[in-house]
XYZ file of C-alpha atoms in Angstrom:
396
model
C 0.000 0.000 0.000
C 1.329 3.410 -0.949
C 2.241 5.902 1.768
C 0.187 8.839 2.944
C 0.014 11.876 0.673
C 3.657 12.898 0.304
C 3.767 15.474 -2.427
C 6.502 15.802 -4.996
C 9.252 17.979 -3.649
C 8.300 17.610 0.001
C 10.805 16.341 2.529
C 10.838 12.627 3.251
C 9.106 11.360 6.367
C 9.914 9.010 9.190
C 6.751 7.120 8.536
C 6.978 3.341 9.060
C 5.885 0.929 6.342
C 2.083 1.092 6.095
C -0.184 -1.851 6.751
C -3.784 -2.718 7.523
C -3.083 -2.755 11.259
C -1.522 0.704 11.199
C -4.429 2.009 9.127
C -6.918 0.598 11.654
C -5.038 2.217 14.544
C -4.941 5.523 12.672
C -8.699 5.354 12.137
C -9.191 4.521 15.823
C -7.117 7.535 16.918
C -8.935 9.850 14.504
C -12.323 8.500 15.598
C -11.485 9.013 19.271
C -10.496 12.632 18.656
C -13.673 13.215 16.659
C -15.898 11.545 19.265
C -14.634 13.909 21.962
C -16.592 16.675 20.245
C -19.737 14.521 20.210
C -19.321 13.844 23.932
C -18.659 17.522 24.624
C -21.655 18.698 22.600
C -23.831 16.466 24.761
C -22.209 16.768 28.199
C -21.166 20.429 28.354
C -24.713 21.844 27.890
C -26.015 19.468 30.572
C -23.296 20.635 32.943
C -23.951 24.303 32.128
C -27.680 23.977 32.770
C -26.968 22.053 35.954
C -24.871 25.023 37.091
C -27.776 27.393 36.465
C -26.765 28.763 33.059
C -29.471 30.112 30.757
C -30.438 28.619 27.418
C -28.945 31.721 25.759
C -25.622 30.911 27.419
C -25.849 27.339 26.123
C -26.528 28.705 22.633
C -23.430 30.880 22.837
C -21.408 27.878 23.967
C -22.703 25.844 21.020
C -21.436 28.465 18.569
C -17.941 28.282 20.068
C -17.479 24.654 19.048
C -17.060 25.746 15.418
C -15.947 29.395 15.566
C -12.238 28.893 16.455
C -11.800 26.008 13.965
C -13.378 28.160 11.257
C -10.725 30.826 11.870
C -7.732 28.523 12.383
C -8.215 25.462 10.151
C -6.332 26.910 7.171
C -3.275 27.767 9.274
C -3.381 24.332 10.846
C -3.465 22.760 7.380
C -0.377 24.784 6.460
C 1.323 23.500 9.609
C 0.572 19.891 8.663
C 2.011 20.525 5.191
C 5.263 21.708 6.800
C 5.801 19.319 9.711
C 3.722 16.220 8.934
C 0.768 14.794 10.839
C 2.175 13.328 14.074
C 2.956 16.506 16.036
C -0.236 18.321 14.935
C -2.283 15.260 15.933
C -0.675 15.255 19.384
C -1.436 18.966 19.677
C -5.071 18.346 18.720
C -5.463 15.622 21.348
C -3.802 17.872 23.935
C -6.466 20.516 23.282
C -9.151 17.916 23.988
C -7.513 16.983 27.285
C -7.161 20.677 28.149
C -10.889 21.231 27.535
C -11.706 18.853 30.384
C -8.819 19.937 32.600
C -9.917 23.579 32.436
C -13.342 22.827 33.883
C -12.010 20.384 36.458
C -9.631 23.106 37.663
C -12.245 25.896 37.621
C -15.719 24.271 37.721
C -17.740 27.308 36.629
C -20.199 27.758 33.791
C -17.989 30.431 32.229
C -15.137 27.930 32.027
C -17.272 25.802 29.727
C -16.990 28.517 27.069
C -13.249 27.888 26.991
C -13.822 24.128 27.106
C -16.134 24.338 24.092
C -13.500 26.260 22.125
C -10.785 23.758 23.016
C -12.686 20.541 22.322
C -14.123 21.881 19.056
C -10.721 23.042 17.849
C -9.024 19.816 18.929
C -11.576 17.632 17.163
C -11.404 19.589 13.904
C -7.600 19.718 13.954
C -7.556 15.989 14.668
C -9.797 15.431 11.663
C -7.462 17.376 9.366
C -4.461 15.334 10.542
C -6.299 11.993 10.405
C -7.660 12.637 6.910
C -4.153 13.302 5.673
C -2.756 10.300 7.543
C -5.110 7.820 5.858
C -4.689 9.343 2.381
C -2.420 7.990 -0.336
C -0.823 10.161 -3.003
C -1.517 8.975 -6.534
C -4.048 6.365 -5.382
C -7.390 8.161 -5.331
C -9.464 4.978 -5.082
C -7.570 3.780 -2.010
C -7.724 7.272 -0.530
C -11.502 7.341 -1.002
C -11.772 3.881 0.551
C -9.651 4.883 3.538
C -11.553 8.124 4.112
C -14.771 6.116 3.895
C -13.490 3.783 6.611
C -12.469 6.801 8.686
C -15.955 8.283 8.444
C -17.482 4.925 9.417
C -15.274 5.030 12.507
C -16.507 8.546 13.187
C -20.131 7.400 12.941
C -19.601 4.552 15.406
C -17.759 6.619 18.001
C -20.119 9.584 17.619
C -22.834 7.222 18.807
C -20.835 5.653 21.643
C -19.304 8.815 23.135
C -22.545 10.712 23.930
C -24.114 7.541 25.330
C -21.132 7.064 27.639
C -21.022 10.702 28.767
C -24.786 10.751 29.349
C -24.685 7.583 31.442
C -21.771 8.898 33.500
C -23.493 12.266 33.992
C -26.634 10.593 35.300
C -24.917 8.141 37.640
C -21.634 9.830 38.622
C -22.181 13.563 38.240
C -21.032 16.471 36.105
C -17.316 16.331 36.889
C -17.170 12.674 35.871
C -19.027 13.464 32.633
C -16.447 16.114 31.757
C -13.703 13.640 32.621
C -15.070 11.342 29.902
C -14.124 13.991 27.335
C -10.623 14.241 28.775
C -10.277 10.451 28.936
C -11.050 10.219 25.221
C -8.224 12.663 24.529
C -5.861 10.661 26.743
C -6.673 7.430 24.880
C -6.004 9.139 21.540
C -2.660 10.460 22.830
C -1.665 6.993 24.052
C -2.401 5.635 20.592
C -0.201 8.315 19.040
C 2.782 7.716 21.318
C 2.571 3.958 20.656
C 4.000 4.586 17.184
C 1.804 1.912 15.600
C -0.100 4.147 13.199
C 0.268 6.163 9.983
C 0.789 9.610 11.485
C 4.325 10.791 10.714
C 6.687 13.758 10.905
C 8.639 15.440 8.136
C 12.377 14.741 8.013
C 14.721 17.377 6.710
C 14.220 21.044 6.162
C 10.586 22.020 6.603
C 8.791 23.957 3.909
C 8.809 27.703 4.382
C 5.504 29.098 5.583
C 3.141 30.112 2.832
C 3.260 33.799 2.014
C -0.063 33.590 0.281
C -3.282 35.090 1.614
C -3.942 32.622 4.408
C -5.102 29.960 1.970
C -8.018 32.027 0.699
C -6.241 32.422 -2.634
C -7.044 28.744 -3.216
C -10.647 29.809 -3.780
C -9.489 31.522 -6.979
C -8.995 28.050 -8.428
C -12.341 27.161 -9.981
C -12.111 23.420 -9.336
C -11.063 23.964 -5.735
C -13.783 26.529 -5.107
C -16.650 24.400 -6.364
C -15.635 21.207 -4.567
C -14.954 23.008 -1.285
C -18.465 24.485 -1.406
C -20.037 21.146 -2.381
C -18.261 19.405 0.498
C -19.484 22.096 2.880
C -23.055 21.644 1.673
C -22.839 17.892 2.282
C -21.577 18.500 5.826
C -24.134 21.195 6.653
C -27.115 19.214 5.361
C -25.875 16.192 7.285
C -25.471 18.249 10.487
C -28.947 19.758 10.326
C -30.836 16.493 9.753
C -31.412 15.718 13.478
C -32.964 19.190 13.844
C -35.200 18.520 10.839
C -36.389 15.246 12.368
C -37.041 16.835 15.759
C -39.068 19.748 14.390
C -41.037 17.668 11.900
C -41.789 14.956 14.477
C -43.287 17.559 16.820
C -45.312 19.080 13.990
C -46.883 15.767 12.905
C -47.149 14.291 16.400
C -44.623 11.504 15.888
C -43.622 9.862 19.215
C -40.056 10.622 20.349
C -39.104 6.942 20.225
C -40.067 6.756 16.560
C -38.266 10.030 15.856
C -35.154 8.426 17.318
C -35.596 5.467 14.999
C -35.676 7.867 12.041
C -32.210 9.041 13.033
C -31.206 5.395 13.396
C -32.346 4.769 9.830
C -30.367 7.799 8.682
C -27.235 6.513 10.433
C -27.715 3.015 9.014
C -27.963 4.418 5.496
C -24.814 6.506 5.991
C -22.767 3.605 7.358
C -23.944 1.269 4.585
C -23.010 3.728 1.857
C -19.586 4.378 3.340
C -18.845 0.671 3.423
C -19.548 0.363 -0.308
C -17.675 3.537 -1.304
C -14.587 1.527 -2.405
C -16.742 -0.553 -4.763
C -18.637 2.395 -6.209
C -15.652 4.691 -6.750
C -13.829 2.044 -8.760
C -16.622 1.903 -11.322
C -18.119 5.400 -11.504
C -16.266 8.747 -11.810
C -16.315 10.757 -8.581
C -18.162 13.808 -10.027
C -21.028 11.574 -11.181
C -21.308 9.975 -7.745
C -21.397 13.404 -6.112
C -24.037 14.619 -8.589
C -26.203 11.570 -7.897
C -25.779 12.004 -4.137
C -26.922 15.632 -4.313
C -29.933 14.752 -6.473
C -30.995 11.915 -4.168
C -30.532 14.157 -1.118
C -32.662 16.884 -2.702
C -35.366 14.371 -3.623
C -35.324 12.858 -0.132
C -35.742 16.196 1.594
C -38.512 17.179 -0.825
C -40.396 13.962 -0.002
C -40.384 14.467 3.772
C -43.282 16.982 3.922
C -45.449 14.709 1.742
C -45.974 12.073 4.448
C -46.628 11.833 8.170
C -46.337 8.034 8.365
C -43.462 6.364 10.171
C -42.442 3.731 7.614
C -42.189 6.068 4.604
C -40.239 8.510 6.753
C -37.725 5.922 7.932
C -37.213 4.831 4.317
C -36.617 8.454 3.313
C -34.206 8.887 6.238
C -32.185 5.856 5.175
C -32.135 7.145 1.587
C -30.841 10.571 2.617
C -28.253 9.003 4.917
C -27.092 6.724 2.109
C -26.678 9.640 -0.306
C -24.822 11.866 2.147
C -22.625 8.972 3.255
C -21.349 8.547 -0.294
C -20.931 12.212 -1.097
C -18.821 13.370 1.859
C -15.731 11.108 1.561
C -15.708 11.254 -2.229
C -15.878 15.053 -2.361
C -12.968 15.247 0.104
C -10.928 12.996 -2.169
C -11.632 15.254 -5.151
C -10.427 18.263 -3.131
C -7.122 16.492 -2.477
C -6.757 15.671 -6.172
C -7.284 19.255 -7.370
C -5.138 20.841 -4.637
C -1.937 22.554 -5.881
C 1.333 20.778 -5.184
C 2.546 21.424 -1.658
C -0.821 22.741 -0.450
C -2.924 19.623 0.108
C -3.367 20.077 3.848
C -3.831 23.816 3.433
C -6.666 22.922 1.058
C -8.148 20.558 3.641
C -7.913 23.338 6.220
C -9.741 25.687 3.852
C -12.343 22.966 3.316
C -12.870 22.661 7.074
C -13.136 26.451 7.454
C -15.824 26.690 4.759
C -17.577 23.625 6.177
C -17.658 25.104 9.689
C -18.980 28.381 8.279
C -21.800 26.637 6.414
C -22.557 24.430 9.422
C -23.133 27.604 11.424
C -24.946 29.672 8.787
C -27.288 27.084 7.250
C -28.869 25.841 10.513
C -29.263 29.441 11.741
C -30.875 30.516 8.466
C -33.109 27.457 8.328
C -34.250 28.101 11.899
C -35.377 31.574 10.844
C -37.190 30.097 7.837
C -38.935 27.516 10.033
C -40.031 30.184 12.504
C -41.382 32.437 9.748
C -42.769 30.047 7.132
C -43.049 26.688 8.879
C -41.079 23.467 9.093
C -42.151 22.274 5.643
C -40.737 25.442 4.080
C -37.447 24.868 5.888
C -37.246 21.289 4.612
C -38.000 22.361 1.042
C -35.358 25.092 1.329
C -32.794 22.420 2.249
C -33.881 20.399 -0.769
C -33.350 23.494 -2.910
C -29.845 24.008 -1.490
C -28.894 20.448 -2.437
C -30.447 20.871 -5.879
C -28.649 24.153 -6.573
C -25.383 22.533 -5.500
C -25.709 20.078 -8.390
C -24.870 22.997 -10.679
C -21.435 23.141 -9.067
C -21.022 19.377 -9.392
C -21.603 19.390 -13.169
C -19.963 22.719 -13.996
C -16.722 22.566 -15.985
């Protein structure tokens, strides 16, 4: 198996020979770092409310999970391009540990604002490093397969981490729940120091820092611009789906247990599609897969307001999850392929910045639409966003 993306002209690395075991460990480390954010998103609001914080305070805290990564992801990508993935990954995991340590040292609601910044930044930085670590230069099909496996790992741990933190919060208290977040970071760090993974450091003279405009000049490249936006749309529509289910279930009187099963169907569709990504990408060009995924997503969202029955809705949920599960890893692979030489990780950082921006703006905008025009209008607006994005997918 070819090594991780090592671009022509970059210094050699101290990376050990790759193998399936090292890839699995890399995915485990990346999934742990990513799951810390899922645990924090669930536990930190509970802790804040338990300390007497207002819902407005919790809303502010929620925005801080993505704000620092949005501002810093490009610079972090440049750092990974210069020094490799091992040290940045350790830094990311250290931020996760610090998010828990800060509250344990000063157990106040205000401290949770800092904790939210740290865990959100650590998880996003960990994702940038892990995506690069599982990628393979000149082997786009294997890169797509590996990213698909990474996202499957994310899906599994994003389910397990909130369940664990919620159970601990209920039975052991708020400090123990915050410690779960820190423990996840510690486990990821232990995996990194073991050396049995595909994270590596650059050997030799590091690349000089980019003198370009913070990575934003990459958006002048037409191919880069369109795929970065498409990837952000995939991520934002995926992020908002639980909100869609919650609001629509209340509107049609669907029991909470059945609403939860709709999200289960969505997750099952996403995991299934990511498992078959390696098969699909070897037979169909990536832009066609992305186009089909956007069309199916748009159709699925448009169908939701047409029914109030459980079984059609769970089928639609699985369909949307399947489409989004294919589109996300494949669009990330395309971004790596069109990135200029020496700026792959900078491009991934730009991708994360745009994604975080859209993940903040689209849910906020859709909430305003739902409040003004109704939930059905919000759902149809999301369908329109996916449909309009197909123009970018087919544009030359």
